[in-house]
Amino acid sequence: MGKLKDAQRVSNELSTSAPADHLASARRTLDLEIAGLRALAASLDGPFNEAVDQLVTVKGRIIVTGMGKSGHIARKIAATLASTGAPAQFVHPAEASHGDLGMITRDDAILALSWSGESAELLSIISYAKRFAIPLVAITAEAKSALAQAANIALLLPKAEEACPNGLAAPTTSTTMQLALGDALAVALLEYRNFTPSDFRVFHPGGKLGAMLRHVADIMHKGEEMPLGRADMPMSQALIEMSRKSLGCLGVVDSAGALIGIITDGDLRRHMGSDLLEKRVGDIMNPAPKTVPSTMLATEALNFLNERKITSLFVVENGKPVGLVHIHDFLRAGVV
């Protein structure tokens, strides 16, 4: 009971002595971490280039490892590398000496994170790397540490001030720098490989990001779904075709199948009259339809629609319609 009362007393003291200006605290934390990132950017030199050159030649995977908070950052770095075209895997250093070293092959490279460079749990991985000549890249703040000395390449973090107050030194600025350096490596590798949006989509097929990386060809209507007609088609038939396909337009093609015009719901309203059904498609069509290629990203095509305030686009290859996209298609695909 006495211990419980003591704990409650300490909790009450902490709550009453807590700073009232939380925004000031937040800004102080961010300022310290920004200062750390600036110091990191200024400290980058030759070893960073060497690390990229080493990691880009890996035939297997980049094994990312770290203990404690560094381990959490290592997991994120591994995920970022894997999603941007550099096969990567996190291996927990404590589990490595209990069989998980078998996950690491001679075709791999190791990226090890440790602020002090003296994490005892990393010793088995360091020894394994030396035994089988597996390239080891270290991210650490201590140049003379066991990790830095064992590494083929050591990326040294500047001794920036942690944001945690009262000398507790909980990892804040240090882990922010680790994370940012991992991102820098991933982006450098991505750019070196000329990793394209199409490549990116291979690893991100789901969710909003996957939808944004889809191409027009992935969502367009094609074949019999396209409403098409000839310039000499009577408008009575054209209206039936437009209603049957329910896409709010009719593409007009010539005898060779090339797109030469379009009729939209707006064109119908502008030509509405008692003689509409007596006219031919060529009499009211717009001879300059807006078109896009099938290889255009869906997000680009959506912007194209919005900028021109239209709802449908024909997809054309070599002058011939191969598909049609409607604003509703983008909604269904999750692009909007």
Tab-separated table of N, CA and C in Angstrom, residues 136-274:
chain	number	residue	atom	x	y	z
A	136	LEU	N	29.933	-5.353	-44.794
A	136	LEU	CA	29.263	-4.788	-43.619
A	136	LEU	C	29.358	-3.267	-43.666
A	137	VAL	N	28.205	-2.609	-43.709
A	137	VAL	CA	28.126	-1.145	-43.656
A	137	VAL	C	27.551	-0.768	-42.297
A	138	ALA	N	28.245	0.092	-41.582
A	138	ALA	CA	27.809	0.485	-40.241
A	138	ALA	C	27.261	1.902	-40.239
A	139	ILE	N	26.214	2.120	-39.444
A	139	ILE	CA	25.725	3.462	-39.141
A	139	ILE	C	25.859	3.635	-37.643
A	140	THR	N	26.806	4.465	-37.225
A	140	THR	CA	27.109	4.624	-35.818
A	140	THR	C	27.684	6.008	-35.566
A	141	ALA	N	27.715	6.413	-34.297
A	141	ALA	CA	28.277	7.717	-33.941
A	141	ALA	C	29.714	7.603	-33.443
A	142	GLU	N	30.194	6.382	-33.237
A	142	GLU	CA	31.520	6.190	-32.641
A	142	GLU	C	32.482	5.554	-33.632
A	143	ALA	N	33.455	6.344	-34.086
A	143	ALA	CA	34.412	5.861	-35.088
A	143	ALA	C	35.301	4.744	-34.546
A	144	LYS	N	35.559	4.745	-33.240
A	144	LYS	CA	36.450	3.738	-32.658
A	144	LYS	C	35.701	2.557	-32.059
A	145	SER	N	34.404	2.484	-32.279
A	145	SER	CA	33.606	1.392	-31.712
A	145	SER	C	33.914	0.078	-32.405
A	146	ALA	N	33.496	-1.014	-31.774
A	146	ALA	CA	33.707	-2.341	-32.349
A	146	ALA	C	33.010	-2.467	-33.699
A	147	LEU	N	31.820	-1.890	-33.810
A	147	LEU	CA	31.077	-1.987	-35.066
A	147	LEU	C	31.778	-1.216	-36.173
A	148	ALA	N	32.182	0.019	-35.894
A	148	ALA	CA	32.841	0.838	-36.914
A	148	ALA	C	34.158	0.226	-37.349
A	149	GLN	N	34.905	-0.317	-36.396
A	149	GLN	CA	36.199	-0.909	-36.724
A	149	GLN	C	36.053	-2.183	-37.547
A	150	ALA	N	34.977	-2.915	-37.336
A	150	ALA	CA	34.768	-4.163	-38.076
A	150	ALA	C	34.161	-3.935	-39.447
A	151	ALA	N	33.523	-2.791	-39.640
A	151	ALA	CA	32.783	-2.533	-40.884
A	151	ALA	C	33.717	-2.284	-42.061
A	152	ASN	N	33.255	-2.667	-43.246
A	152	ASN	CA	33.956	-2.304	-44.474
A	152	ASN	C	33.814	-0.817	-44.747
A	153	ILE	N	32.633	-0.295	-44.419
A	153	ILE	CA	32.345	1.129	-44.593
A	153	ILE	C	31.586	1.596	-43.359
A	154	ALA	N	32.025	2.697	-42.768
A	154	ALA	CA	31.347	3.244	-41.585
A	154	ALA	C	30.778	4.611	-41.909
A	155	LEU	N	29.465	4.747	-41.744
A	155	LEU	CA	28.791	6.029	-41.907
A	155	LEU	C	28.614	6.613	-40.512
A	156	LEU	N	29.371	7.666	-40.227
A	156	LEU	CA	29.399	8.218	-38.877
A	156	LEU	C	28.367	9.316	-38.690
A	157	LEU	N	27.589	9.194	-37.640
A	157	LEU	CA	26.578	10.191	-37.304
A	157	LEU	C	27.205	11.266	-36.420
A	158	PRO	N	26.859	12.524	-36.631
A	158	PRO	CA	27.405	13.595	-35.783
A	158	PRO	C	26.852	13.495	-34.362
A	159	LYS	N	27.613	14.011	-33.405
A	159	LYS	CA	27.213	13.964	-31.992
A	159	LYS	C	26.227	15.087	-31.703
A	160	ALA	N	25.041	14.969	-32.232
A	160	ALA	CA	24.019	16.003	-32.036
A	160	ALA	C	23.314	15.794	-30.701
A	161	GLU	N	22.742	16.882	-30.192
A	161	GLU	CA	22.062	16.840	-28.897
A	161	GLU	C	20.716	16.147	-29.003
A	162	GLU	N	20.460	15.231	-28.075
A	162	GLU	CA	19.159	14.584	-28.021
A	162	GLU	C	18.111	15.589	-27.548
A	163	ALA	N	16.878	15.413	-28.033
A	163	ALA	CA	15.810	16.331	-27.625
A	163	ALA	C	15.281	16.015	-26.245
A	164	CYS	N	15.537	14.817	-25.765
A	164	CYS	CA	15.046	14.420	-24.446
A	164	CYS	C	15.714	15.267	-23.363
A	165	PRO	N	14.946	15.907	-22.463
A	165	PRO	CA	15.517	16.813	-21.444
A	165	PRO	C	16.077	16.055	-20.245
A	166	ASN	N	16.651	16.803	-19.325
A	166	ASN	CA	17.095	16.296	-18.030
A	166	ASN	C	18.212	15.261	-18.124
A	167	GLY	N	18.924	15.245	-19.261
A	167	GLY	CA	20.051	14.337	-19.402
A	167	GLY	C	19.672	12.873	-19.479
A	168	LEU	N	18.403	12.586	-19.761
A	168	LEU	CA	17.976	11.183	-19.825
A	168	LEU	C	18.476	10.499	-21.089
A	169	ALA	N	18.700	11.286	-22.135
A	169	ALA	CA	19.295	10.794	-23.389
A	169	ALA	C	18.464	9.701	-24.054
A	170	ALA	N	17.142	9.752	-23.905
A	170	ALA	CA	16.310	8.817	-24.669
A	170	ALA	C	16.496	9.119	-26.152
A	171	PRO	N	16.661	8.098	-26.981
A	171	PRO	CA	16.939	8.326	-28.410
A	171	PRO	C	15.845	9.149	-29.083
A	172	THR	N	16.201	10.301	-29.570
A	172	THR	CA	15.279	11.183	-30.292
A	172	THR	C	15.982	11.722	-31.529
A	173	THR	N	16.868	12.687	-31.338
A	173	THR	CA	17.631	13.221	-32.460
A	173	THR	C	18.456	12.120	-33.120
A	174	SER	N	19.029	11.230	-32.330
A	174	SER	CA	19.885	10.178	-32.878
A	174	SER	C	19.114	9.233	-33.798
A	175	THR	N	17.907	8.831	-33.377
A	175	THR	CA	17.136	7.931	-34.227
A	175	THR	C	16.564	8.658	-35.444
A	176	THR	N	16.283	9.961	-35.283
A	176	THR	CA	15.843	10.746	-36.440
A	176	THR	C	16.935	10.779	-37.500
A	177	MET	N	18.181	10.951	-37.072
A	177	MET	CA	19.296	10.948	-38.020
A	177	MET	C	19.488	9.581	-38.661
A	178	GLN	N	19.342	8.524	-37.876
A	178	GLN	CA	19.448	7.176	-38.444
A	178	GLN	C	18.398	6.961	-39.534
A	179	LEU	N	17.179	7.358	-39.223
A	179	LEU	CA	16.080	7.186	-40.165
A	179	LEU	C	16.327	7.984	-41.443
A	180	ALA	N	16.757	9.238	-41.279
A	180	ALA	CA	17.000	10.091	-42.438
A	180	ALA	C	18.145	9.550	-43.286
A	181	LEU	N	19.190	9.030	-42.640
A	181	LEU	CA	20.315	8.479	-43.398
A	181	LEU	C	19.886	7.224	-44.155
A	182	GLY	N	19.014	6.430	-43.543
A	182	GLY	CA	18.474	5.266	-44.250
A	182	GLY	C	17.665	5.677	-45.459
A	183	ASP	N	16.859	6.732	-45.312
A	183	ASP	CA	16.095	7.253	-46.454
A	183	ASP	C	17.032	7.747	-47.547
A	184	ALA	N	18.112	8.428	-47.145
A	184	ALA	CA	19.073	8.949	-48.116
A	184	ALA	C	19.706	7.804	-48.909
A	185	LEU	N	20.042	6.728	-48.230
A	185	LEU	CA	20.600	5.557	-48.925
A	185	LEU	C	19.582	4.962	-49.893
A	186	ALA	N	18.340	4.819	-49.440
A	186	ALA	CA	17.295	4.226	-50.277
A	186	ALA	C	17.051	5.060	-51.525
A	187	VAL	N	16.986	6.377	-51.375
A	187	VAL	CA	16.720	7.249	-52.519
A	187	VAL	C	17.907	7.253	-53.479
A	188	ALA	N	19.124	7.248	-52.936
A	188	ALA	CA	20.309	7.204	-53.792
A	188	ALA	C	20.336	5.911	-54.607
A	189	LEU	N	19.987	4.801	-53.978
A	189	LEU	CA	19.924	3.523	-54.697
A	189	LEU	C	18.820	3.539	-55.735
A	190	LEU	N	17.684	4.120	-55.373
A	190	LEU	CA	16.543	4.236	-56.287
A	190	LEU	C	16.939	5.020	-57.535
A	191	GLU	N	17.591	6.150	-57.331
A	191	GLU	CA	17.986	6.986	-58.468
A	191	GLU	C	19.072	6.311	-59.298
A	192	TYR	N	19.989	5.611	-58.649
A	192	TYR	CA	21.054	4.909	-59.369
A	192	TYR	C	20.472	3.858	-60.308
A	193	ARG	N	19.397	3.202	-59.850
A	193	ARG	CA	18.775	2.147	-60.656
A	193	ARG	C	17.750	2.691	-61.647
A	194	ASN	N	17.551	4.003	-61.684
A	194	ASN	CA	16.521	4.596	-62.543
A	194	ASN	C	15.154	3.965	-62.276
A	195	PHE	N	14.838	3.840	-61.001
A	195	PHE	CA	13.585	3.224	-60.569
A	195	PHE	C	12.425	4.123	-60.976
A	196	THR	N	11.494	3.606	-61.775
A	196	THR	CA	10.410	4.399	-62.354
A	196	THR	C	9.110	4.228	-61.575
A	197	PRO	N	8.117	5.108	-61.823
A	197	PRO	CA	6.802	4.916	-61.201
A	197	PRO	C	6.191	3.551	-61.521
A	198	SER	N	6.456	3.045	-62.729
A	198	SER	CA	5.942	1.721	-63.092
A	198	SER	C	6.575	0.642	-62.230
A	199	ASP	N	7.887	0.778	-61.982
A	199	ASP	CA	8.562	-0.174	-61.093
A	199	ASP	C	7.987	-0.067	-59.681
A	200	PHE	N	7.750	1.169	-59.249
A	200	PHE	CA	7.236	1.410	-57.902
A	200	PHE	C	5.883	0.735	-57.713
A	201	ARG	N	5.066	0.779	-58.748
A	201	ARG	CA	3.723	0.208	-58.644
A	201	ARG	C	3.762	-1.315	-58.453
A	202	VAL	N	4.813	-1.964	-58.991
A	202	VAL	CA	4.941	-3.415	-58.831
A	202	VAL	C	4.955	-3.790	-57.345
A	203	PHE	N	5.585	-2.932	-56.524
A	203	PHE	CA	5.698	-3.214	-55.092
A	203	PHE	C	4.600	-2.562	-54.272
A	204	HIS	N	3.731	-1.748	-54.926
A	204	HIS	CA	2.661	-1.040	-54.214
A	204	HIS	C	1.320	-1.207	-54.938
A	205	PRO	N	0.875	-2.435	-55.164
A	205	PRO	CA	-0.362	-2.612	-55.932
A	205	PRO	C	-1.629	-2.261	-55.167
A	206	GLY	N	-1.553	-2.182	-53.853
A	206	GLY	CA	-2.763	-1.977	-53.068
A	206	GLY	C	-2.899	-0.571	-52.532
A	207	GLY	N	-4.117	-0.250	-52.075
A	207	GLY	CA	-4.362	1.013	-51.406
A	207	GLY	C	-4.346	2.210	-52.329
A	208	LYS	N	-4.353	3.372	-51.714
A	208	LYS	CA	-4.402	4.632	-52.446
A	208	LYS	C	-3.179	4.809	-53.329
A	209	LEU	N	-2.006	4.452	-52.804
A	209	LEU	CA	-0.775	4.626	-53.585
A	209	LEU	C	-0.798	3.768	-54.832
A	210	GLY	N	-1.240	2.513	-54.686
A	210	GLY	CA	-1.316	1.644	-55.848
A	210	GLY	C	-2.276	2.179	-56.888
A	211	ALA	N	-3.406	2.724	-56.426
A	211	ALA	CA	-4.386	3.289	-57.358
A	211	ALA	C	-3.806	4.469	-58.117
A	212	MET	N	-3.044	5.308	-57.423
A	212	MET	CA	-2.478	6.488	-58.062
A	212	MET	C	-1.425	6.122	-59.100
A	213	LEU	N	-0.842	4.932	-58.977
A	213	LEU	CA	0.196	4.520	-59.915
A	213	LEU	C	-0.344	3.656	-61.050
A	214	ARG	N	-1.666	3.512	-61.116
A	214	ARG	CA	-2.250	2.756	-62.218
A	214	ARG	C	-2.217	3.596	-63.489
A	215	HIS	N	-2.246	2.907	-64.623
A	215	HIS	CA	-2.249	3.583	-65.910
A	215	HIS	C	-3.665	3.607	-66.483
A	216	VAL	N	-3.857	4.460	-67.472
A	216	VAL	CA	-5.159	4.561	-68.133
A	216	VAL	C	-5.589	3.190	-68.670
A	217	ALA	N	-4.625	2.433	-69.211
A	217	ALA	CA	-4.942	1.115	-69.774
A	217	ALA	C	-5.552	0.171	-68.747
A	218	ASP	N	-5.257	0.406	-67.453
A	218	ASP	CA	-5.753	-0.482	-66.399
A	218	ASP	C	-7.220	-0.259	-66.071
A	219	ILE	N	-7.756	0.923	-66.385
A	219	ILE	CA	-9.124	1.228	-65.957
A	219	ILE	C	-10.058	1.548	-67.118
A	220	MET	N	-9.558	1.604	-68.346
A	220	MET	CA	-10.386	2.057	-69.469
A	220	MET	C	-11.364	0.981	-69.943
A	221	HIS	N	-12.461	1.440	-70.552
A	221	HIS	CA	-13.384	0.555	-71.250
A	221	HIS	C	-12.808	0.290	-72.637
A	222	LYS	N	-12.988	-0.922	-73.138
A	222	LYS	CA	-12.426	-1.224	-74.452
A	222	LYS	C	-13.323	-2.202	-75.200
A	223	GLY	N	-12.984	-2.410	-76.473
A	223	GLY	CA	-13.753	-3.344	-77.289
A	223	GLY	C	-15.192	-2.906	-77.456
A	224	GLU	N	-16.099	-3.829	-77.203
A	224	GLU	CA	-17.519	-3.580	-77.382
A	224	GLU	C	-18.090	-2.596	-76.365
A	225	GLU	N	-17.325	-2.313	-75.321
A	225	GLU	CA	-17.808	-1.359	-74.316
A	225	GLU	C	-17.745	0.084	-74.820
A	226	MET	N	-16.950	0.332	-75.868
A	226	MET	CA	-16.815	1.703	-76.370
A	226	MET	C	-17.999	2.082	-77.258
A	227	PRO	N	-18.612	3.240	-77.037
A	227	PRO	CA	-19.680	3.725	-77.910
A	227	PRO	C	-19.070	4.393	-79.151
A	228	LEU	N	-19.232	3.766	-80.303
A	228	LEU	CA	-18.633	4.279	-81.535
A	228	LEU	C	-19.663	4.334	-82.654
A	229	GLY	N	-19.443	5.232	-83.579
A	229	GLY	CA	-20.333	5.340	-84.742
A	229	GLY	C	-19.621	6.080	-85.860
A	230	ARG	N	-20.243	6.068	-87.037
A	230	ARG	CA	-19.692	6.747	-88.209
A	230	ARG	C	-20.359	8.115	-88.369
A	231	ALA	N	-19.735	8.992	-89.135
A	231	ALA	CA	-20.255	10.352	-89.323
A	231	ALA	C	-21.610	10.367	-90.011
A	232	ASP	N	-21.888	9.330	-90.840
A	232	ASP	CA	-23.161	9.303	-91.552
A	232	ASP	C	-24.266	8.581	-90.771
A	233	MET	N	-23.977	8.181	-89.526
A	233	MET	CA	-24.975	7.503	-88.701
A	233	MET	C	-26.085	8.485	-88.340
A	234	PRO	N	-27.362	8.095	-88.467
A	234	PRO	CA	-28.465	8.966	-88.043
A	234	PRO	C	-28.406	9.193	-86.532
A	235	MET	N	-28.787	10.378	-86.120
A	235	MET	CA	-28.743	10.681	-84.703
A	235	MET	C	-29.694	9.801	-83.901
A	236	SER	N	-30.750	9.302	-84.527
A	236	SER	CA	-31.656	8.396	-83.815
A	236	SER	C	-30.915	7.137	-83.374
A	237	GLN	N	-30.024	6.635	-84.227
A	237	GLN	CA	-29.223	5.454	-83.860
A	237	GLN	C	-28.110	5.831	-82.873
A	238	ALA	N	-27.547	7.026	-83.070
A	238	ALA	CA	-26.474	7.465	-82.189
A	238	ALA	C	-26.963	7.571	-80.745
A	239	LEU	N	-28.190	8.085	-80.560
A	239	LEU	CA	-28.744	8.211	-79.214
A	239	LEU	C	-28.934	6.843	-78.563
A	240	ILE	N	-29.344	5.880	-79.367
A	240	ILE	CA	-29.526	4.521	-78.838
A	240	ILE	C	-28.173	3.953	-78.390
A	241	GLU	N	-27.132	4.152	-79.224
A	241	GLU	CA	-25.793	3.653	-78.883
A	241	GLU	C	-25.263	4.335	-77.625
A	242	MET	N	-25.446	5.634	-77.506
A	242	MET	CA	-24.995	6.358	-76.326
A	242	MET	C	-25.716	5.883	-75.073
A	243	SER	N	-27.015	5.659	-75.182
A	243	SER	CA	-27.798	5.196	-74.033
A	243	SER	C	-27.404	3.783	-73.638
A	244	ARG	N	-27.146	2.943	-74.642
A	244	ARG	CA	-26.804	1.546	-74.366
A	244	ARG	C	-25.464	1.411	-73.650
A	245	LYS	N	-24.483	2.242	-74.018
A	245	LYS	CA	-23.156	2.151	-73.407
A	245	LYS	C	-23.058	2.974	-72.123
A	246	SER	N	-23.942	3.955	-71.934
A	246	SER	CA	-24.042	4.728	-70.681
A	246	SER	C	-22.729	5.377	-70.248
A	247	LEU	N	-22.005	5.942	-71.216
A	247	LEU	CA	-20.756	6.620	-70.893
A	247	LEU	C	-20.788	8.099	-71.260
A	248	GLY	N	-21.964	8.568	-71.669
A	248	GLY	CA	-22.149	9.986	-71.894
A	248	GLY	C	-21.503	10.560	-73.130
A	249	CYS	N	-21.138	9.705	-74.089
A	249	CYS	CA	-20.525	10.218	-75.304
A	249	CYS	C	-20.570	9.160	-76.405
A	250	LEU	N	-20.192	9.588	-77.602
A	250	LEU	CA	-20.089	8.693	-78.754
A	250	LEU	C	-18.848	9.095	-79.540
A	251	GLY	N	-17.943	8.137	-79.763
A	251	GLY	CA	-16.773	8.400	-80.585
A	251	GLY	C	-17.118	8.226	-82.054
A	252	VAL	N	-16.643	9.124	-82.890
A	252	VAL	CA	-16.929	9.077	-84.319
A	252	VAL	C	-15.666	8.635	-85.055
A	253	VAL	N	-15.773	7.570	-85.826
A	253	VAL	CA	-14.617	7.016	-86.536
A	253	VAL	C	-14.866	7.036	-88.044
A	254	ASP	N	-13.759	7.065	-88.808
A	254	ASP	CA	-13.886	7.020	-90.267
A	254	ASP	C	-13.825	5.583	-90.749
A	255	SER	N	-13.760	5.390	-92.036
A	255	SER	CA	-13.783	4.040	-92.603
A	255	SER	C	-12.558	3.219	-92.220
A	256	ALA	N	-11.455	3.907	-91.853
A	256	ALA	CA	-10.236	3.212	-91.447
A	256	ALA	C	-10.185	2.976	-89.941
A	257	GLY	N	-11.220	3.405	-89.221
A	257	GLY	CA	-11.265	3.209	-87.777
A	257	GLY	C	-10.593	4.297	-86.979
A	258	ALA	N	-10.157	5.385	-87.624
A	258	ALA	CA	-9.515	6.485	-86.915
A	258	ALA	C	-10.566	7.382	-86.267
A	259	LEU	N	-10.230	7.914	-85.100
A	259	LEU	CA	-11.149	8.800	-84.378
A	259	LEU	C	-11.130	10.184	-85.028
A	260	ILE	N	-12.302	10.636	-85.472
A	260	ILE	CA	-12.377	11.941	-86.150
A	260	ILE	C	-13.312	12.920	-85.438
A	261	GLY	N	-13.947	12.464	-84.363
A	261	GLY	CA	-14.859	13.363	-83.659
A	261	GLY	C	-15.475	12.710	-82.443
A	262	ILE	N	-16.266	13.495	-81.717
A	262	ILE	CA	-16.951	12.994	-80.530
A	262	ILE	C	-18.248	13.774	-80.340
A	263	ILE	N	-19.256	13.068	-79.853
A	263	ILE	CA	-20.506	13.702	-79.429
A	263	ILE	C	-20.671	13.424	-77.945
A	264	THR	N	-20.884	14.491	-77.175
A	264	THR	CA	-21.079	14.354	-75.737
A	264	THR	C	-22.499	14.771	-75.359
A	265	ASP	N	-22.845	14.543	-74.112
A	265	ASP	CA	-24.151	14.997	-73.624
A	265	ASP	C	-24.297	16.504	-73.816
A	266	GLY	N	-23.193	17.222	-73.648
A	266	GLY	CA	-23.231	18.663	-73.845
A	266	GLY	C	-23.554	19.048	-75.274
A	267	ASP	N	-23.009	18.294	-76.243
A	267	ASP	CA	-23.315	18.562	-77.654
A	267	ASP	C	-24.801	18.346	-77.929
A	268	LEU	N	-25.366	17.309	-77.306
A	268	LEU	CA	-26.794	17.039	-77.489
A	268	LEU	C	-27.641	18.204	-76.974
A	269	ARG	N	-27.270	18.740	-75.805
A	269	ARG	CA	-28.043	19.858	-75.249
A	269	ARG	C	-27.941	21.102	-76.139
A	270	ARG	N	-26.764	21.316	-76.699
A	270	ARG	CA	-26.574	22.497	-77.545
A	270	ARG	C	-27.330	22.395	-78.867
A	271	HIS	N	-27.590	21.163	-79.331
A	271	HIS	CA	-28.289	20.975	-80.607
A	271	HIS	C	-29.715	20.474	-80.415
A	272	MET	N	-30.194	20.559	-79.189
A	272	MET	CA	-31.535	20.058	-78.904
A	272	MET	C	-32.571	20.873	-79.693
A	273	GLY	N	-33.451	20.153	-80.395
A	273	GLY	CA	-34.498	20.786	-81.190
A	273	GLY	C	-35.352	19.721	-81.837
A	274	SER	N	-36.386	20.155	-82.494
A	274	SER	CA	-37.331	19.198	-83.100
A	274	SER	C	-36.701	18.405	-84.240
